[in-house]
Amino acid sequence: DGRIFRPNTLKFAIKRDPLERWLSAVNWTITAYRKVLEWGEMWPELDVEWRTWDINRIARLHHDTGIENIQSVAPDEFVSQYYCNDKVSDYDYVFDVKQFRECHKTLENILGTKISAPKSTVSNKIWTKKDLTSKSIDDIKLLYQDDYANGWY
């Protein structure tokens, strides 16, 4: 906790529903892999066997692998929010990703100055929630159960 060294700091977090985040990470991995190939590069963490699979097969692999081992089959974008950030209650301000403008405005008000709005990355929608079976949705929610239990949705 940074407050040990800076006791007057405020902690901000941006949260996202784990299912939406997982879908975005799948789409990002596939898109980024294609992009780096176009650039003539290769990022080993994007060279995953599942990038050409059906979305429900990907969900099954990730579920069977488990969140504690997810990095063995997927890039860092799949690590749970709870693992990275602990409890939502540890933060002074928590915004849903859809409240990004409100977060930006809050920061400006606290700082008393205008700041440049951060840019967000939006993945191509190769797969959507409609492509997932109810079993796959349940598997992903189980995979990220700590996120759901600790307010990261």
PDB file of C-alpha atoms in Angstrom:
ATOM      1  CA  ASP A   1       0.000   0.000   0.000  1.00  0.00           C
ATOM      2  CA  GLY A   2       1.557   3.290  -1.135  1.00  0.00           C
ATOM      3  CA  ARG A   3       0.096   5.047   1.905  1.00  0.00           C
ATOM      4  CA  ILE A   4       2.904   3.624   4.023  1.00  0.00           C
ATOM      5  CA  PHE A   5       5.283   5.967   2.201  1.00  0.00           C
ATOM      6  CA  ARG A   6       2.771   8.650   1.174  1.00  0.00           C
ATOM      7  CA  PRO A   7       0.101   8.807   3.874  1.00  0.00           C
ATOM      8  CA  ASN A   8      -1.975  11.530   2.191  1.00  0.00           C
ATOM      9  CA  THR A   9      -2.425   9.825  -1.174  1.00  0.00           C
ATOM     10  CA  LEU A  10      -5.774   8.977  -2.695  1.00  0.00           C
ATOM     11  CA  LYS A  11      -6.259   5.620  -4.349  1.00  0.00           C
ATOM     12  CA  PHE A  12      -8.265   5.411  -7.580  1.00  0.00           C
ATOM     13  CA  ALA A  13      -9.376   2.280  -9.404  1.00  0.00           C
ATOM     14  CA  ILE A  14     -11.200   1.606 -12.642  1.00  0.00           C
ATOM     15  CA  LYS A  15     -13.181  -1.621 -12.528  1.00  0.00           C
ATOM     16  CA  ARG A  16     -14.822  -3.648 -15.238  1.00  0.00           C
ATOM     17  CA  ASP A  17     -17.206  -6.549 -15.237  1.00  0.00           C
ATOM     18  CA  PRO A  18     -14.923  -9.613 -15.400  1.00  0.00           C
ATOM     19  CA  LEU A  19     -16.912 -11.238 -18.217  1.00  0.00           C
ATOM     20  CA  GLU A  20     -16.680  -8.085 -20.366  1.00  0.00           C
ATOM     21  CA  ARG A  21     -13.017  -7.750 -19.467  1.00  0.00           C
ATOM     22  CA  TRP A  22     -12.323 -11.378 -20.424  1.00  0.00           C
ATOM     23  CA  LEU A  23     -14.032 -10.941 -23.806  1.00  0.00           C
ATOM     24  CA  SER A  24     -12.085  -7.757 -24.435  1.00  0.00           C
ATOM     25  CA  ALA A  25      -8.825  -9.512 -23.535  1.00  0.00           C
ATOM     26  CA  VAL A  26      -9.582 -12.373 -25.954  1.00  0.00           C
ATOM     27  CA  ASN A  27     -10.344  -9.901 -28.745  1.00  0.00           C
ATOM     28  CA  TRP A  28      -7.285  -7.806 -27.890  1.00  0.00           C
ATOM     29  CA  THR A  29      -4.996 -10.852 -27.956  1.00  0.00           C
ATOM     30  CA  ILE A  30      -6.241 -11.915 -31.394  1.00  0.00           C
ATOM     31  CA  THR A  31      -6.111  -8.371 -32.821  1.00  0.00           C
ATOM     32  CA  ALA A  32      -2.714  -7.547 -31.324  1.00  0.00           C
ATOM     33  CA  TYR A  33      -1.240 -10.786 -32.674  1.00  0.00           C
ATOM     34  CA  ARG A  34      -2.354  -9.850 -36.187  1.00  0.00           C
ATOM     35  CA  LYS A  35      -1.014  -6.296 -35.793  1.00  0.00           C
ATOM     36  CA  VAL A  36       2.444  -7.283 -34.604  1.00  0.00           C
ATOM     37  CA  LEU A  37       2.726  -9.740 -37.502  1.00  0.00           C
ATOM     38  CA  GLU A  38       1.893  -6.871 -39.896  1.00  0.00           C
ATOM     39  CA  TRP A  39       4.712  -4.901 -38.269  1.00  0.00           C
ATOM     40  CA  GLY A  40       7.065  -7.833 -38.829  1.00  0.00           C
ATOM     41  CA  GLU A  41       7.439  -8.426 -35.108  1.00  0.00           C
ATOM     42  CA  MET A  42       6.475 -11.154 -32.698  1.00  0.00           C
ATOM     43  CA  TRP A  43       5.498 -10.844 -29.066  1.00  0.00           C
ATOM     44  CA  PRO A  44       5.754 -14.351 -27.592  1.00  0.00           C
ATOM     45  CA  GLU A  45       2.972 -13.681 -25.051  1.00  0.00           C
ATOM     46  CA  LEU A  46       0.525 -13.201 -27.956  1.00  0.00           C
ATOM     47  CA  ASP A  47       1.495 -16.420 -29.725  1.00  0.00           C
ATOM     48  CA  VAL A  48      -1.142 -18.500 -27.962  1.00  0.00           C
ATOM     49  CA  GLU A  49      -2.499 -21.690 -29.488  1.00  0.00           C
ATOM     50  CA  TRP A  50      -6.123 -20.695 -28.839  1.00  0.00           C
ATOM     51  CA  ARG A  51      -6.224 -17.499 -30.919  1.00  0.00           C
ATOM     52  CA  THR A  52      -7.874 -19.391 -33.827  1.00  0.00           C
ATOM     53  CA  TRP A  53     -10.286 -21.422 -31.691  1.00  0.00           C
ATOM     54  CA  ASP A  54     -13.998 -20.995 -31.100  1.00  0.00           C
ATOM     55  CA  ILE A  55     -14.722 -18.673 -28.161  1.00  0.00           C
ATOM     56  CA  ASN A  56     -16.394 -21.434 -26.127  1.00  0.00           C
ATOM     57  CA  ARG A  57     -13.363 -23.676 -26.479  1.00  0.00           C
ATOM     58  CA  ILE A  58     -11.185 -20.778 -25.277  1.00  0.00           C
ATOM     59  CA  ALA A  59     -13.471 -20.268 -22.262  1.00  0.00           C
ATOM     60  CA  ARG A  60     -13.185 -23.971 -21.406  1.00  0.00           C
ATOM     61  CA  LEU A  61      -9.381 -23.919 -21.614  1.00  0.00           C
ATOM     62  CA  HIS A  62      -9.159 -20.855 -19.378  1.00  0.00           C
ATOM     63  CA  HIS A  63     -11.631 -22.325 -16.881  1.00  0.00           C
ATOM     64  CA  ASP A  64      -9.787 -25.653 -16.771  1.00  0.00           C
ATOM     65  CA  THR A  65      -6.422 -23.872 -16.410  1.00  0.00           C
ATOM     66  CA  GLY A  66      -7.673 -21.827 -13.447  1.00  0.00           C
ATOM     67  CA  ILE A  67      -7.048 -18.211 -12.556  1.00  0.00           C
ATOM     68  CA  GLU A  68      -3.923 -19.033 -10.550  1.00  0.00           C
ATOM     69  CA  ASN A  69      -2.304 -20.480 -13.717  1.00  0.00           C
ATOM     70  CA  ILE A  70      -3.951 -18.298 -16.371  1.00  0.00           C
ATOM     71  CA  GLN A  71      -0.635 -16.709 -17.343  1.00  0.00           C
ATOM     72  CA  SER A  72       0.587 -20.120 -18.518  1.00  0.00           C
ATOM     73  CA  VAL A  73      -1.911 -19.970 -21.406  1.00  0.00           C
ATOM     74  CA  ALA A  74      -2.717 -16.255 -21.811  1.00  0.00           C
ATOM     75  CA  PRO A  75      -1.176 -12.760 -21.595  1.00  0.00           C
ATOM     76  CA  ASP A  76      -1.282 -10.603 -18.456  1.00  0.00           C
ATOM     77  CA  GLU A  77      -4.584  -9.001 -19.529  1.00  0.00           C
ATOM     78  CA  PHE A  78      -6.353 -12.105 -18.184  1.00  0.00           C
ATOM     79  CA  VAL A  79      -5.066 -11.827 -14.612  1.00  0.00           C
ATOM     80  CA  SER A  80      -7.925 -11.084 -12.230  1.00  0.00           C
ATOM     81  CA  GLN A  81      -8.584  -7.555 -10.996  1.00  0.00           C
ATOM     82  CA  TYR A  82      -8.726  -8.880  -7.437  1.00  0.00           C
ATOM     83  CA  TYR A  83      -5.265 -10.425  -7.784  1.00  0.00           C
ATOM     84  CA  CYS A  84      -3.813  -7.156  -9.084  1.00  0.00           C
ATOM     85  CA  ASN A  85      -5.763  -4.703  -6.933  1.00  0.00           C
ATOM     86  CA  ASP A  86      -7.112  -6.571  -3.892  1.00  0.00           C
ATOM     87  CA  LYS A  87     -10.435  -5.291  -2.507  1.00  0.00           C
ATOM     88  CA  VAL A  88     -12.482  -2.454  -3.985  1.00  0.00           C
ATOM     89  CA  SER A  89     -12.979  -1.179  -0.436  1.00  0.00           C
ATOM     90  CA  ASP A  90      -9.234  -0.389  -0.252  1.00  0.00           C
ATOM     91  CA  TYR A  91      -9.738   2.516  -2.681  1.00  0.00           C
ATOM     92  CA  ASP A  92     -10.941   6.055  -2.082  1.00  0.00           C
ATOM     93  CA  TYR A  93     -12.537   6.284  -5.519  1.00  0.00           C
ATOM     94  CA  VAL A  94     -13.712   3.412  -7.701  1.00  0.00           C
ATOM     95  CA  PHE A  95     -15.253   3.948 -11.109  1.00  0.00           C
ATOM     96  CA  ASP A  96     -16.715   1.511 -13.561  1.00  0.00           C
ATOM     97  CA  VAL A  97     -14.970   1.655 -16.925  1.00  0.00           C
ATOM     98  CA  LYS A  98     -18.171   3.204 -18.309  1.00  0.00           C
ATOM     99  CA  GLN A  99     -17.693   6.116 -15.858  1.00  0.00           C
ATOM    100  CA  PHE A 100     -14.332   7.118 -17.295  1.00  0.00           C
ATOM    101  CA  ARG A 101     -15.368  10.734 -17.916  1.00  0.00           C
ATOM    102  CA  GLU A 102     -16.651  11.042 -14.348  1.00  0.00           C
ATOM    103  CA  CYS A 103     -13.324   9.722 -13.045  1.00  0.00           C
ATOM    104  CA  HIS A 104     -11.437  12.242 -15.177  1.00  0.00           C
ATOM    105  CA  LYS A 105     -13.636  15.092 -13.902  1.00  0.00           C
ATOM    106  CA  THR A 106     -13.128  13.963 -10.286  1.00  0.00           C
ATOM    107  CA  LEU A 107      -9.359  14.000 -10.763  1.00  0.00           C
ATOM    108  CA  GLU A 108      -9.508  17.504 -12.223  1.00  0.00           C
ATOM    109  CA  ASN A 109     -11.624  18.704  -9.296  1.00  0.00           C
ATOM    110  CA  ILE A 110      -9.266  17.188  -6.721  1.00  0.00           C
ATOM    111  CA  LEU A 111      -6.182  18.579  -8.452  1.00  0.00           C
ATOM    112  CA  GLY A 112      -7.817  21.927  -9.180  1.00  0.00           C
ATOM    113  CA  THR A 113      -6.614  21.962 -12.764  1.00  0.00           C
ATOM    114  CA  LYS A 114      -7.461  20.646 -16.213  1.00  0.00           C
ATOM    115  CA  ILE A 115      -5.643  17.476 -17.234  1.00  0.00           C
ATOM    116  CA  SER A 116      -5.467  15.669 -20.545  1.00  0.00           C
ATOM    117  CA  ALA A 117      -7.990  12.889 -20.815  1.00  0.00           C
ATOM    118  CA  PRO A 118      -6.331   9.460 -20.924  1.00  0.00           C
ATOM    119  CA  LYS A 119      -6.884   7.397 -24.044  1.00  0.00           C
ATOM    120  CA  SER A 120      -8.468   3.994 -23.742  1.00  0.00           C
ATOM    121  CA  THR A 121      -7.782   1.038 -25.981  1.00  0.00           C
ATOM    122  CA  VAL A 122     -10.807  -0.536 -27.613  1.00  0.00           C
ATOM    123  CA  SER A 123     -10.429  -3.972 -29.173  1.00  0.00           C
ATOM    124  CA  ASN A 124     -12.107  -5.079 -32.362  1.00  0.00           C
ATOM    125  CA  LYS A 125     -15.200  -7.090 -31.488  1.00  0.00           C
ATOM    126  CA  ILE A 126     -14.291 -10.436 -32.974  1.00  0.00           C
ATOM    127  CA  TRP A 127     -16.263 -12.264 -30.283  1.00  0.00           C
ATOM    128  CA  THR A 128     -19.180 -10.927 -28.229  1.00  0.00           C
ATOM    129  CA  LYS A 129     -21.216 -12.163 -25.286  1.00  0.00           C
ATOM    130  CA  LYS A 130     -23.825 -13.440 -27.756  1.00  0.00           C
ATOM    131  CA  ASP A 131     -21.248 -15.958 -29.024  1.00  0.00           C
ATOM    132  CA  LEU A 132     -20.857 -17.532 -25.584  1.00  0.00           C
ATOM    133  CA  THR A 133     -22.949 -20.453 -24.405  1.00  0.00           C
ATOM    134  CA  SER A 134     -24.505 -20.245 -20.945  1.00  0.00           C
ATOM    135  CA  LYS A 135     -21.971 -22.895 -19.842  1.00  0.00           C
ATOM    136  CA  SER A 136     -19.082 -20.719 -21.035  1.00  0.00           C
ATOM    137  CA  ILE A 137     -20.514 -17.683 -19.230  1.00  0.00           C
ATOM    138  CA  ASP A 138     -20.768 -19.747 -16.038  1.00  0.00           C
ATOM    139  CA  ASP A 139     -17.186 -21.004 -16.519  1.00  0.00           C
ATOM    140  CA  ILE A 140     -15.813 -17.468 -16.939  1.00  0.00           C
ATOM    141  CA  LYS A 141     -17.749 -16.213 -13.914  1.00  0.00           C
ATOM    142  CA  LEU A 142     -16.362 -19.107 -11.885  1.00  0.00           C
ATOM    143  CA  LEU A 143     -12.859 -18.348 -13.149  1.00  0.00           C
ATOM    144  CA  TYR A 144     -13.211 -14.754 -11.904  1.00  0.00           C
ATOM    145  CA  GLN A 145     -15.223 -15.564  -8.780  1.00  0.00           C
ATOM    146  CA  ASP A 146     -12.820 -13.577  -6.564  1.00  0.00           C
ATOM    147  CA  ASP A 147     -13.404 -10.499  -8.713  1.00  0.00           C
ATOM    148  CA  TYR A 148     -17.160 -10.861  -8.329  1.00  0.00           C
ATOM    149  CA  ALA A 149     -16.913 -11.578  -4.599  1.00  0.00           C
ATOM    150  CA  ASN A 150     -14.752  -8.497  -3.997  1.00  0.00           C
ATOM    151  CA  GLY A 151     -16.673  -5.886  -5.998  1.00  0.00           C
ATOM    152  CA  TRP A 152     -14.721  -5.821  -9.260  1.00  0.00           C
ATOM    153  CA  TYR A 153     -17.835  -5.787 -11.456  1.00  0.00           C
TER     154      TYR A 153
END
